[in-house]
């Protein structure tokens, strides 16, 4: 089953995580539900660039900019100059 960004956002309201999500989308889903720790726990041990990108966003959200910048660098990304909400949406769209 493929889902779009609206389906993903709707699942946050229903509280039912969609099946077959990548670990990156699982982390973003938990973050969207306000569970930063679960989101972080899902990706903090992974070393690929996609995981590093989510990891960077999570540390930016946490307010740990030094750590966020480290992970943006690992993801070959620059820290965006957009709201956290917009970055979250961009990441969800990227991984859907």
Tab-separated table of C-alpha atoms in Angstrom:
chain	number	residue	atom	x	y	z
A	1	UNK	CA	0.000	0.000	0.000
A	2	UNK	CA	1.397	3.389	-0.930
A	3	UNK	CA	0.470	6.444	1.062
A	4	UNK	CA	0.811	10.157	0.478
A	5	UNK	CA	1.704	12.957	2.881
A	6	UNK	CA	-1.940	13.555	3.803
A	7	UNK	CA	-2.466	9.864	4.599
A	8	UNK	CA	0.676	10.000	6.741
A	9	UNK	CA	-0.566	13.078	8.632
A	10	UNK	CA	-4.017	11.519	9.042
A	11	UNK	CA	-2.417	8.451	10.616
A	12	UNK	CA	-0.942	10.709	13.295
A	13	UNK	CA	-4.461	11.784	14.233
A	14	UNK	CA	-5.809	8.240	14.248
A	15	UNK	CA	-2.781	7.056	16.206
A	16	UNK	CA	-2.360	4.003	13.969
A	17	UNK	CA	1.065	3.791	12.360
A	18	UNK	CA	0.836	2.673	8.719
A	19	UNK	CA	2.270	-0.759	8.003
A	20	UNK	CA	5.416	-1.330	5.986
A	21	UNK	CA	7.016	2.063	6.699
A	22	UNK	CA	10.760	2.395	6.360
A	23	UNK	CA	12.623	2.977	9.603
A	24	UNK	CA	13.043	6.628	8.543
A	25	UNK	CA	9.296	7.116	8.199
A	26	UNK	CA	8.682	5.220	11.430
A	27	UNK	CA	10.997	7.651	13.204
A	28	UNK	CA	9.283	10.651	11.618
A	29	UNK	CA	5.879	9.221	12.532
A	30	UNK	CA	6.853	8.853	16.190
A	31	UNK	CA	8.331	12.349	16.145
A	32	UNK	CA	5.073	13.612	14.637
A	33	UNK	CA	3.255	12.018	17.573
A	34	UNK	CA	5.542	13.889	19.978
A	35	UNK	CA	7.680	10.868	20.894
A	36	UNK	CA	11.178	12.195	20.170
A	37	UNK	CA	12.872	9.446	22.179
A	38	UNK	CA	11.331	6.584	20.196
A	39	UNK	CA	12.091	8.431	16.946
A	40	UNK	CA	15.723	8.873	18.000
A	41	UNK	CA	16.044	5.295	19.253
A	42	UNK	CA	14.945	3.986	15.842
A	43	UNK	CA	17.727	5.719	13.904
A	44	UNK	CA	20.570	6.612	16.273
A	45	UNK	CA	22.445	3.354	15.615
A	46	UNK	CA	22.166	3.536	11.794
A	47	UNK	CA	24.978	4.906	9.630
A	48	UNK	CA	23.433	5.483	6.198
A	49	UNK	CA	22.917	9.011	4.829
A	50	UNK	CA	19.124	8.852	5.008
A	51	UNK	CA	19.235	7.938	8.683
A	52	UNK	CA	21.808	10.653	9.298
A	53	UNK	CA	19.430	13.178	7.724
A	54	UNK	CA	16.587	12.196	10.082
A	55	UNK	CA	19.048	12.100	12.981
A	56	UNK	CA	20.169	15.646	12.131
A	57	UNK	CA	16.583	16.903	12.048
A	58	UNK	CA	15.868	15.297	15.432
A	59	UNK	CA	18.887	16.947	17.052
A	60	UNK	CA	17.951	20.275	15.475
A	61	UNK	CA	14.496	19.871	16.995
A	62	UNK	CA	16.068	19.008	20.325
A	63	UNK	CA	18.062	22.245	20.153
A	64	UNK	CA	21.456	20.521	20.018
A	65	UNK	CA	22.702	22.451	16.985
A	66	UNK	CA	26.319	21.249	17.193
A	67	UNK	CA	25.164	17.627	17.111
A	68	UNK	CA	22.595	18.406	14.408
A	69	UNK	CA	25.284	19.971	12.225
A	70	UNK	CA	27.477	16.900	12.704
A	71	UNK	CA	24.640	14.693	11.412
A	72	UNK	CA	23.730	17.056	8.561
A	73	UNK	CA	27.370	16.775	7.494
A	74	UNK	CA	27.179	12.961	7.694
A	75	UNK	CA	24.057	13.151	5.502
A	76	UNK	CA	25.818	15.467	3.014
A	77	UNK	CA	23.173	18.102	3.773
A	78	UNK	CA	23.218	21.662	5.057
A	79	UNK	CA	21.122	22.672	8.029
A	80	UNK	CA	18.011	24.172	6.427
A	81	UNK	CA	16.813	27.658	7.190
A	82	UNK	CA	13.154	26.613	7.441
A	83	UNK	CA	10.791	25.789	10.281
A	84	UNK	CA	11.038	22.419	11.965
A	85	UNK	CA	7.504	21.694	10.754
A	86	UNK	CA	8.490	22.338	7.143
A	87	UNK	CA	11.646	20.245	7.483
A	88	UNK	CA	9.576	17.386	8.937
A	89	UNK	CA	7.160	17.612	5.989
A	90	UNK	CA	10.039	17.721	3.510
A	91	UNK	CA	11.597	14.614	5.063
A	92	UNK	CA	8.308	12.707	5.088
A	93	UNK	CA	7.755	13.611	1.429
A	94	UNK	CA	11.304	12.602	0.560
A	95	UNK	CA	10.930	9.154	2.118
A	96	UNK	CA	7.359	8.365	1.002
